[in-house]
Coordinates of C-alpha atoms in Angstrom, one line a residue:
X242 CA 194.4 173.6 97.8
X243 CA 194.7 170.4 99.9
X244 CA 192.7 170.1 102.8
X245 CA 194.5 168.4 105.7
X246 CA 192.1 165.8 107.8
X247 CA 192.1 164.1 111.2
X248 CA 190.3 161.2 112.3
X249 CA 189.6 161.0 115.6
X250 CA 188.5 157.4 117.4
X251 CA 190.0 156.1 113.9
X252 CA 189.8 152.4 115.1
X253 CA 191.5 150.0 112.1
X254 CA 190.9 152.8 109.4
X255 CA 187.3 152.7 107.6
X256 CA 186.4 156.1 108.1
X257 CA 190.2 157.2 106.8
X258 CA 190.0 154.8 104.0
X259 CA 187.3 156.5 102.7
X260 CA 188.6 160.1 103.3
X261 CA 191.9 159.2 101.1
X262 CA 189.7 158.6 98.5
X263 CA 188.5 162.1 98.1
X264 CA 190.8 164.8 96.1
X265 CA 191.9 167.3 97.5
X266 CA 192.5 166.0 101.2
X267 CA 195.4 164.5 103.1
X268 CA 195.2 162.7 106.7
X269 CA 197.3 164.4 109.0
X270 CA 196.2 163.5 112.4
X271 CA 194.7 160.0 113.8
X272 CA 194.0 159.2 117.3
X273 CA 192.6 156.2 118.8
X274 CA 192.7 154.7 122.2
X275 CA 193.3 150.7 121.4
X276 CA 197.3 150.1 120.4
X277 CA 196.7 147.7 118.1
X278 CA 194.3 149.8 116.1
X279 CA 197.0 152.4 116.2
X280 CA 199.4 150.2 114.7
X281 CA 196.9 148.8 112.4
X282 CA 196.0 152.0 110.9
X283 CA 199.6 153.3 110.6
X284 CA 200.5 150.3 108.5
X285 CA 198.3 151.7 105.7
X286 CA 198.6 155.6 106.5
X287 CA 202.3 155.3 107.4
X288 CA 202.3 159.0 106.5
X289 CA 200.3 160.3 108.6
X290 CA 201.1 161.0 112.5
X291 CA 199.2 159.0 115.0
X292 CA 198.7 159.0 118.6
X293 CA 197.5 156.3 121.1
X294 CA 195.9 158.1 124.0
X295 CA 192.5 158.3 125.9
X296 CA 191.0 160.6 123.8
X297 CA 188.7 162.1 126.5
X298 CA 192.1 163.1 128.3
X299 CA 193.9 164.8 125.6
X300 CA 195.4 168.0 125.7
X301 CA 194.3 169.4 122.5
X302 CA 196.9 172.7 123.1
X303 CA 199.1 170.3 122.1
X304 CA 197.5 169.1 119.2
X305 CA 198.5 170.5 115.5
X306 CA 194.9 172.3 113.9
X307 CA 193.3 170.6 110.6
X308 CA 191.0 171.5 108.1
X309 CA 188.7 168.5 108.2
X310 CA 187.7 166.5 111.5
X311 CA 185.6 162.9 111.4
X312 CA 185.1 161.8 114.7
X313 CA 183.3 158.5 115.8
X314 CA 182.7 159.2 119.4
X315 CA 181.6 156.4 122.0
X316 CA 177.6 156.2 122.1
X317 CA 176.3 158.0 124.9
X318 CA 173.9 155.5 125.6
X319 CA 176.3 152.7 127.0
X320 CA 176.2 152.6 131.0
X321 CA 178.3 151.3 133.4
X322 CA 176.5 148.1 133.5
X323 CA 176.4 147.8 129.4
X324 CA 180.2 147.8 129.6
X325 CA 180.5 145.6 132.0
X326 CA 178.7 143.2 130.1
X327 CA 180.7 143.8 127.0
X328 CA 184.1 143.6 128.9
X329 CA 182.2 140.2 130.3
X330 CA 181.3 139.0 126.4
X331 CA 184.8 139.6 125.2
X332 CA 186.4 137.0 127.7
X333 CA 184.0 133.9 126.6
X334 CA 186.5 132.3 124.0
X335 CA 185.3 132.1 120.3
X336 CA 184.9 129.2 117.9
X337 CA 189.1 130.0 117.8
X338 CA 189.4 129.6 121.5
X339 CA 190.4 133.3 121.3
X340 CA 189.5 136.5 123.6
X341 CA 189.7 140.1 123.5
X342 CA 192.1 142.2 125.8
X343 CA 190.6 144.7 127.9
X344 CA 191.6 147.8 126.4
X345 CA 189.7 146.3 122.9
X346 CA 186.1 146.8 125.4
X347 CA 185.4 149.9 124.5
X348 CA 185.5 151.9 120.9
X349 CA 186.7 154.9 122.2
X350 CA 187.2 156.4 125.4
X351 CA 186.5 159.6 123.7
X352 CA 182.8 161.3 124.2
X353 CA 181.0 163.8 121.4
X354 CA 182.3 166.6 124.0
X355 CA 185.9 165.9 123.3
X356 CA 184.6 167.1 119.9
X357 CA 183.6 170.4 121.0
X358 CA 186.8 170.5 123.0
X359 CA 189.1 170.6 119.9
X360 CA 186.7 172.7 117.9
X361 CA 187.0 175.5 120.4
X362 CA 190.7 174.8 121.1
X363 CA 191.3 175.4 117.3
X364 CA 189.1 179.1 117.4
X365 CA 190.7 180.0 120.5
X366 CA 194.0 179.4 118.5
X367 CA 192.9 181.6 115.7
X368 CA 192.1 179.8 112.7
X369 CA 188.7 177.4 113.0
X370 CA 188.4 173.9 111.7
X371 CA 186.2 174.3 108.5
X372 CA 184.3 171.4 108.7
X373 CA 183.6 167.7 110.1
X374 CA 181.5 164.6 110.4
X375 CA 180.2 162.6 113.6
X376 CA 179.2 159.5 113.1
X377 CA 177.5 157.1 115.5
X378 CA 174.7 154.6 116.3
X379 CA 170.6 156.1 114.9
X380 CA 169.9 156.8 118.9
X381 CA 172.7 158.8 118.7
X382 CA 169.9 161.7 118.5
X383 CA 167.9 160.3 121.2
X384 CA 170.6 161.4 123.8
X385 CA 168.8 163.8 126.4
X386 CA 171.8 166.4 125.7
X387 CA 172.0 165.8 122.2
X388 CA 170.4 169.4 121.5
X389 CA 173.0 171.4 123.9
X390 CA 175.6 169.7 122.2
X391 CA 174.7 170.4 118.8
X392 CA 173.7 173.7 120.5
X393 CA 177.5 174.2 121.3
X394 CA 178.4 173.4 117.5
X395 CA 176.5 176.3 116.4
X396 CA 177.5 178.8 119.0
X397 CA 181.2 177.8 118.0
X398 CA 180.3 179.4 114.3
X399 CA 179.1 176.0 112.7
X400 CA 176.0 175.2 110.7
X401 CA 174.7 171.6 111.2
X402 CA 172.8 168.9 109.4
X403 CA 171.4 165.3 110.0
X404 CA 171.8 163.0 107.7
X405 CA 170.6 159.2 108.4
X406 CA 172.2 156.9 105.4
X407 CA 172.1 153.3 105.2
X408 CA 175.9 151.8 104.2
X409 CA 174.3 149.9 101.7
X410 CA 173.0 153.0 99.7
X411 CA 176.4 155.2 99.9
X412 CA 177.1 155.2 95.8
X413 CA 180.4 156.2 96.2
X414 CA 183.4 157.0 93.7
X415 CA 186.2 155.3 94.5
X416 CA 185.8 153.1 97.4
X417 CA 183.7 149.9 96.9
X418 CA 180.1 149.8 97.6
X419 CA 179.2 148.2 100.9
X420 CA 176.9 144.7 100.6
X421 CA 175.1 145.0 103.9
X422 CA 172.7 147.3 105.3
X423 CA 173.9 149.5 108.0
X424 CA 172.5 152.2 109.4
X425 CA 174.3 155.5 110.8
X426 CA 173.4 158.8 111.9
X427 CA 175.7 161.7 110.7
X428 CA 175.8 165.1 112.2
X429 CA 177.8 167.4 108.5
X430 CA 178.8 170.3 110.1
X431 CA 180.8 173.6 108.1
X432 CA 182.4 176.4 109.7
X433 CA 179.8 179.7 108.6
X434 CA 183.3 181.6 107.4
X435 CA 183.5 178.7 104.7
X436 CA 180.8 181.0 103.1
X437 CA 178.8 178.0 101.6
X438 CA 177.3 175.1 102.8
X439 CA 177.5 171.3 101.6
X440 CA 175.4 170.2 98.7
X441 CA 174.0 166.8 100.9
X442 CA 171.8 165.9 98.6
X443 CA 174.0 165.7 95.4
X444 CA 176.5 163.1 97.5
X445 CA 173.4 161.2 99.1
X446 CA 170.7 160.4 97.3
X447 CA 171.4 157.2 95.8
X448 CA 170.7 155.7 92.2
X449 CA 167.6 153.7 91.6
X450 CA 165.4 152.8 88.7
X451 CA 162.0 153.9 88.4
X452 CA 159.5 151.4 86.5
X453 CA 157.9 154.4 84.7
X454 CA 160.8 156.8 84.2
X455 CA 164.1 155.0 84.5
X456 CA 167.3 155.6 85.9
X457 CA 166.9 158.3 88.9
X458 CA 168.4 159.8 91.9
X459 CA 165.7 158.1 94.8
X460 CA 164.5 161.0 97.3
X461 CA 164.5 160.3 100.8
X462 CA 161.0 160.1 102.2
X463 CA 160.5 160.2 106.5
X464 CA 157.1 159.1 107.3
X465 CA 157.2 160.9 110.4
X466 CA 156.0 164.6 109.1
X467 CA 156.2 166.1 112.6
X468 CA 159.9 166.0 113.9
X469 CA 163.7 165.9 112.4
X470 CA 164.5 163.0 110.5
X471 CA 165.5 159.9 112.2
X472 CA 165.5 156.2 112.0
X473 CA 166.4 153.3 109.6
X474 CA 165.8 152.7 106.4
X475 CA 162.6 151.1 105.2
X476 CA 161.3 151.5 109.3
X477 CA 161.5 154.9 109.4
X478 CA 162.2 156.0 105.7
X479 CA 162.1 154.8 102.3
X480 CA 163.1 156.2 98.8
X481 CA 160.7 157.5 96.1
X482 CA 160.9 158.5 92.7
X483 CA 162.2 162.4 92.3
X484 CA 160.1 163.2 89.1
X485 CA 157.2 165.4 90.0
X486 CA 154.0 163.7 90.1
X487 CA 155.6 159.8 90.0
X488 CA 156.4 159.3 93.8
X489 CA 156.5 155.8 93.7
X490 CA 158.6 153.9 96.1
X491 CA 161.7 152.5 94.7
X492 CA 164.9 150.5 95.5
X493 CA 167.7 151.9 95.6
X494 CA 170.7 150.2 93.6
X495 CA 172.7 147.7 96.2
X496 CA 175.7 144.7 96.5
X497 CA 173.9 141.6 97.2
X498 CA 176.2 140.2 100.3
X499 CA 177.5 137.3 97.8
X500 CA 179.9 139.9 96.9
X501 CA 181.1 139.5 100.0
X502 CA 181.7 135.8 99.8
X503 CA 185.0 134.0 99.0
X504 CA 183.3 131.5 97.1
X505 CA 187.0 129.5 97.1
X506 CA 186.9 128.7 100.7
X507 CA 185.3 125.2 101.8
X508 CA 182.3 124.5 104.2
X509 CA 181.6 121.5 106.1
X510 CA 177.7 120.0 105.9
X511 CA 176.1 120.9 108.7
X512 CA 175.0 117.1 109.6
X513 CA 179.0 116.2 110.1
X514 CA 180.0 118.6 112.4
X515 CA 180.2 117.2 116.0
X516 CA 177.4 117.2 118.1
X517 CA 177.3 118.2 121.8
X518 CA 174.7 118.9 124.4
X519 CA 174.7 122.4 123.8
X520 CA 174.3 121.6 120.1
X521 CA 172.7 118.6 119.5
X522 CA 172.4 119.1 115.4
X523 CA 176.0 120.6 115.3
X524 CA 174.6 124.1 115.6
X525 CA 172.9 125.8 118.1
X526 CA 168.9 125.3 117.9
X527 CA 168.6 128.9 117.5
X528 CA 171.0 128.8 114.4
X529 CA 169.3 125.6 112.9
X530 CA 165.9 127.3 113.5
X531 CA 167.0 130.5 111.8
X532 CA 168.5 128.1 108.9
X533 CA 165.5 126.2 108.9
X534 CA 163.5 129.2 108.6
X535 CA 165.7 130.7 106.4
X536 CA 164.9 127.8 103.9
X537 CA 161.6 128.0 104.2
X538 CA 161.5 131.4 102.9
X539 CA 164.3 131.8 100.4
X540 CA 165.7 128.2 99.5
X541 CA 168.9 129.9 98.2
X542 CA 172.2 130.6 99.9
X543 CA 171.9 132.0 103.2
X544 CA 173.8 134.3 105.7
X545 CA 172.9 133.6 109.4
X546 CA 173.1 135.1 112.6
X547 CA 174.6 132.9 115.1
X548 CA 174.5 134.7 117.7
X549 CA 172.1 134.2 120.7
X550 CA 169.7 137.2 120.4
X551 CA 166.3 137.2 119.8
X552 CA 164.5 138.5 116.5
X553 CA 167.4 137.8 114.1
X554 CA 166.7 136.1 110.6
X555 CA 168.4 134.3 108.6
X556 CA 168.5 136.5 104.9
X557 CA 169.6 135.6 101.7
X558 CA 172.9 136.3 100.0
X559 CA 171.4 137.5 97.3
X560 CA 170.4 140.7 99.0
X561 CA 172.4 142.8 101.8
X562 CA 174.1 141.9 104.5
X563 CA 173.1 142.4 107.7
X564 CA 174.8 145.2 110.0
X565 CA 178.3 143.5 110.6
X566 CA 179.1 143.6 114.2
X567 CA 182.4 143.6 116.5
X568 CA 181.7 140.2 117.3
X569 CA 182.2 137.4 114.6
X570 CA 178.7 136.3 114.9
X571 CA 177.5 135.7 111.2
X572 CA 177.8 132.5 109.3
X573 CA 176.8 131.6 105.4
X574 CA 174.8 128.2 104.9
X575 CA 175.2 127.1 101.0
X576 CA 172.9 125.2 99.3
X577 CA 173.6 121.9 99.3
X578 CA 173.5 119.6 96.0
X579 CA 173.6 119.2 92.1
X580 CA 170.1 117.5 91.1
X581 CA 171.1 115.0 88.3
X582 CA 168.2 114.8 85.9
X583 CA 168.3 112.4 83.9
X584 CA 169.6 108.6 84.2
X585 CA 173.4 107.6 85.7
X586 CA 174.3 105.5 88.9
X587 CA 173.2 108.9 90.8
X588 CA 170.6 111.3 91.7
X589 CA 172.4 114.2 93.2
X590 CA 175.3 115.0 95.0
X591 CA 177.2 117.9 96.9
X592 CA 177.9 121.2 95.5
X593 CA 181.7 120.2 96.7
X594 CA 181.9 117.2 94.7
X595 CA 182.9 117.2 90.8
X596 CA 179.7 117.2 88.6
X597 CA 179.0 113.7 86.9
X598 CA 179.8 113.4 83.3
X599 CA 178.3 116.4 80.9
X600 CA 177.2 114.3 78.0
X601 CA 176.5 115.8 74.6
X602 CA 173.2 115.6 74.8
X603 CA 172.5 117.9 76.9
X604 CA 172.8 119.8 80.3
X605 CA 171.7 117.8 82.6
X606 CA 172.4 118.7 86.0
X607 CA 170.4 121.2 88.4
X608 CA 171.4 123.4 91.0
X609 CA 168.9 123.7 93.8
X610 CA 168.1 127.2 94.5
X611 CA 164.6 128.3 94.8
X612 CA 160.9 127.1 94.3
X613 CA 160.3 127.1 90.8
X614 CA 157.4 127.8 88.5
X615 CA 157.1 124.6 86.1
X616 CA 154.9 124.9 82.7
X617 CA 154.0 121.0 82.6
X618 CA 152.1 121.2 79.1
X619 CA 153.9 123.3 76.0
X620 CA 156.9 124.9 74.9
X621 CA 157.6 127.4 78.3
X622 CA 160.9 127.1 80.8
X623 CA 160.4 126.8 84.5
X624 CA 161.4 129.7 85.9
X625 CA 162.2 130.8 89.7
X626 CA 159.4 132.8 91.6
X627 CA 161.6 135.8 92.3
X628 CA 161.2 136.5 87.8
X629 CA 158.1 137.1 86.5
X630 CA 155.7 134.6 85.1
X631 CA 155.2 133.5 81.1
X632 CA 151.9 135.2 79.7
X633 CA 149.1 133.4 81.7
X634 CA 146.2 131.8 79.0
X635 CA 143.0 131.1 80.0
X636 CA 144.1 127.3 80.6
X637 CA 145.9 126.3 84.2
X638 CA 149.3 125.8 83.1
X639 CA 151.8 126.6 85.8
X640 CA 152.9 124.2 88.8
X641 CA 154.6 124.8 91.9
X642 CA 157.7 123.1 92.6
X643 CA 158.9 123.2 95.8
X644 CA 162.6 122.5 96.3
X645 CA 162.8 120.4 99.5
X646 CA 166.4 121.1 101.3
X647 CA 166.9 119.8 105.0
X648 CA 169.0 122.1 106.8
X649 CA 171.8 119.3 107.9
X650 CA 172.5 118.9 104.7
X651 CA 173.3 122.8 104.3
X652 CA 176.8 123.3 103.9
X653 CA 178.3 125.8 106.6
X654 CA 180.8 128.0 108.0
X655 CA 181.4 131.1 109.6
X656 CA 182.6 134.3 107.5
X657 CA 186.4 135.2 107.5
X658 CA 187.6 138.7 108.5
X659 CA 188.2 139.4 105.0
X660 CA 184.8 138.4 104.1
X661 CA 183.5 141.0 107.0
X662 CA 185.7 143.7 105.4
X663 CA 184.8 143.3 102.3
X664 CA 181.1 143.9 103.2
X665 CA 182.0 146.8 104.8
X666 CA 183.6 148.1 102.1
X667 CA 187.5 148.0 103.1
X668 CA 189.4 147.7 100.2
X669 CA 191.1 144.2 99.0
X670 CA 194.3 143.9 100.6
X671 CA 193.6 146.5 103.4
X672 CA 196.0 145.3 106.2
X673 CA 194.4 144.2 109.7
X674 CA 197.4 142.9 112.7
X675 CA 195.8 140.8 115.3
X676 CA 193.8 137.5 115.8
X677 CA 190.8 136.8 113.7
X678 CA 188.5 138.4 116.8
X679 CA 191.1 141.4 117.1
X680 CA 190.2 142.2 113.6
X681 CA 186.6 141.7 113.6
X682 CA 186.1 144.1 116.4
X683 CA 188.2 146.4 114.2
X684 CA 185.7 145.6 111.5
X685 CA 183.0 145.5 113.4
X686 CA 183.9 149.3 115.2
X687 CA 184.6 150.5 111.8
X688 CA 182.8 153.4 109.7
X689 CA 181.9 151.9 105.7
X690 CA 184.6 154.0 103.6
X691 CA 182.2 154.0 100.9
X692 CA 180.1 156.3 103.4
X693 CA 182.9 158.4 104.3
X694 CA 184.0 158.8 100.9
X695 CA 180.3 160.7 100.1
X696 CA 180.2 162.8 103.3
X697 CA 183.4 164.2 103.2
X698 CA 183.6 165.0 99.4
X699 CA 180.4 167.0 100.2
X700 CA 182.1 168.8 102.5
X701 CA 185.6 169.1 100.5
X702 CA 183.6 170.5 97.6
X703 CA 181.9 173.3 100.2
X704 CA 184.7 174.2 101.6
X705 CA 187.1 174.4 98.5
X706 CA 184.5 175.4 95.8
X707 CA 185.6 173.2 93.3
X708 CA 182.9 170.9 92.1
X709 CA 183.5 166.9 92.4
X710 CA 181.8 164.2 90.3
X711 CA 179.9 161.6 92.0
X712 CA 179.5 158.1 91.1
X713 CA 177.9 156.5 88.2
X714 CA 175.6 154.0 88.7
X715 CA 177.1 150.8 88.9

């Protein structure tokens, strides 16, 4: 039995990426307002047939039934004046000089009605789609007619169910795992005809390890007792140990956003790149502070927001991205010398420059990462603070060293489109047309594949009721 799909407000192809991973399924039907998305996405799905048109103006009489339906609609929450604004944004030229064209403002002219629109089309047709996502933004479920329109799912035959999943923490099969943290609210929804409903849980709940009992499968935990789940991970929820009576908090297994990084391509220290009045150190003072701070903290490789909002940090790579936006607004800062240890005409120099000569007696050149523990009397290693100490005696025996890194000596640049796609989990190679800002807002607009992958082979098992294998842990 193959399912056929459609993807409506498709954008450059995440969410459809992810759905050709799952057996059983076949895209049939993409819409999306923005031509070059269109074009985009047809260059990997040539298959399938795809229509550019305001979605919110479609006649869906028209429009050839499927089996499957994922749908990112537009977030309610936008006004007029928030549009505006965005419309304003994407005329200021990038680092490239380069703008967005108007019909790139907006991610979809489509609204979650248009969903309901096509879902009753279909049953007044005869024959009812059998299931679907909707994705969108967490306060997606804060709209004031969010209840009357999940209302109109259910009198349409549907049974619903929230799910709030962090990219980060989507363990899927096939597609890669996304290295950032991201965020989304998903509305799973399966026609009552299908006969069963989605096992959630099997496709959600991530792998982790528990100190006391191993390998698990983490268990969601909301703090908030007294509503429907919402919110963000580690804000609003966080992951325990399944076995009964543990409970503990754990991490769930996740890409550090190095695996993001194209280690290959070069960086210019921060110190030589030219300085204007606008950016009297080469970088913005609210990027240097956020570098600045950034060392401070972590003294490893960094991944920085450059953009001019308030209450971004600067994280390290070693951990999650941040959410990728449509904007190309994050930069990596590397860490910026060799230590040389012992002797020689020098004491250090950059990470781009070839190592002085290894000599057989030893390794003796240092990469400065993090603060280190130092044993400064017997036979122990330093070791970085992020690893556990040695056994600690009854003797004082440990040091601090703090590694001291000015930030203009950082090595910087600003993350490439493929970089942004490979942290949200597009596949290598995945074809993008368009400037390097064209293709970030792609990016940016884009649904993890490694998301859609787990949601809709929930719902392909359901619906088909043939059981599918989750991943392993990696």
């Amino acid at each position: 039995m193959t399912l056929k799909v459609a993807d409506f407000m498709a954008g450059g192809g995440g969410s459809s990426q992810g759905i050709h991973y799952v057996p059983g399924v076949e895209l049939t039907l993409i819409l999306n307002h923005w031509r070059l998305a269109i074009d985009s996405h047809a260059l990997n799905f040539p298959w399938a047939q795809h229509e550019c048109c305001d979605i919110s103006q479609a006649d869906f009489r028209w429009y050839p039934r499927v089996d499957i339906l994922w749908s990112s609609p537009e977030c309610v929450h936008h006004s007029v004046a928030q549009g505006k604004k965005r419309i304003q944004l994407d005329q200021i030229p990038d680092e490239n000089g380069e703008t967005l064209p108007a019909d790139a403002a907006e991610r979809s002219r489509a609204t979650a009605w248009d969903i309901v629109r096509y879902l009753d089309r279909m049953l007044t047709r005869g024959k009812p789609v059998l299931g679907g996502v909707v994705e969108n933004v967490i306060d997606f479920q804060k709209w004031v007619l969010f209840e009357s329109w999940r209302k109109a799912l259910e009198v349409l035959g549907y049974d619903t169910e929230i799910i709030h999943l962090n990219s980060a923490h989507a363990h899927s099969r096939r597609a890669p795992w996304a290295p950032q943290s991201r965020d989304r609210f998903y509305l799973g929804y399966v026609h009552r005809s299908v006969g069963r409903k989605p096992d959630w849980q099997k496709w959600v709940r991530p792998h982790a390890t528990c100190p006391d009992h191993g390998a698990v499968r983490a268990r969601q935990d909301f703090k908030r007792k007294d509503r429907e789940p919402w919110g963000r991970y580690r804000t609003q929820y966080v992951y325990r140990c399944p076995v009964g009576g543990c409970d503990q908090v754990i991490e769930p297994l996740a890409l550090p956003a190095s695996k993001a990084v194209d280690w290959t391509i070069p960086a210019q220290r921060i110190g030589d790149r030219p300085r204007t009045k606008a950016k009297p150190e080469g970088l913005s003072p609210k990027t240097m502070t956020r570098i600045r701070d950034g060392l401070e903290r972590y003294a490893r490789h960094l991944v920085v927001p450059v953009e001019g909002r308030e209450g971004k940090q600067a994280k390290p790579l070693d951990e999650p991205s941040r959410t990728m936006t449509t904007r190309r607004e994050t930069g990596v800062a590397f860490i910026p010398f060799i230590a040389e240890l012992r002797g020689g005409a020098s004491k250090h120099r950059s990470t781009e420059d070839p190592l002085c000569t290894v000599t057989a007696s030893g390794n003796h050149h240092g990469l400065v990462a993090e603060d280190l523990a130092v044993p400064y009397y017997g036979t122990g290693r330093a070791r970085p603070l992020s690893q556990p100490l040695g056994a600690l005696t009854t003797v004082d025996r440990y040091g601090l060293l703090k590694a001291q890194i000015e930030a203009e000596d950082c090595l910087f640049r600003m993350l490439e489109p493929e970089e942004i796609g490979a942290a949200m989990s597009f596949r290598e190679g995945y074809k993008l047309l368009g400037t390097k800002r064209e293709r970030v807002r792609m990016l940016g607009n884009a649904v993890t594949p490694n998301a859609a992958e787990v949601l809709v082979s929930a719902l392909t098992e359901a619906i088909t009721g043939e059981d599918l294998e989750p991943a392993c842990a990696a």
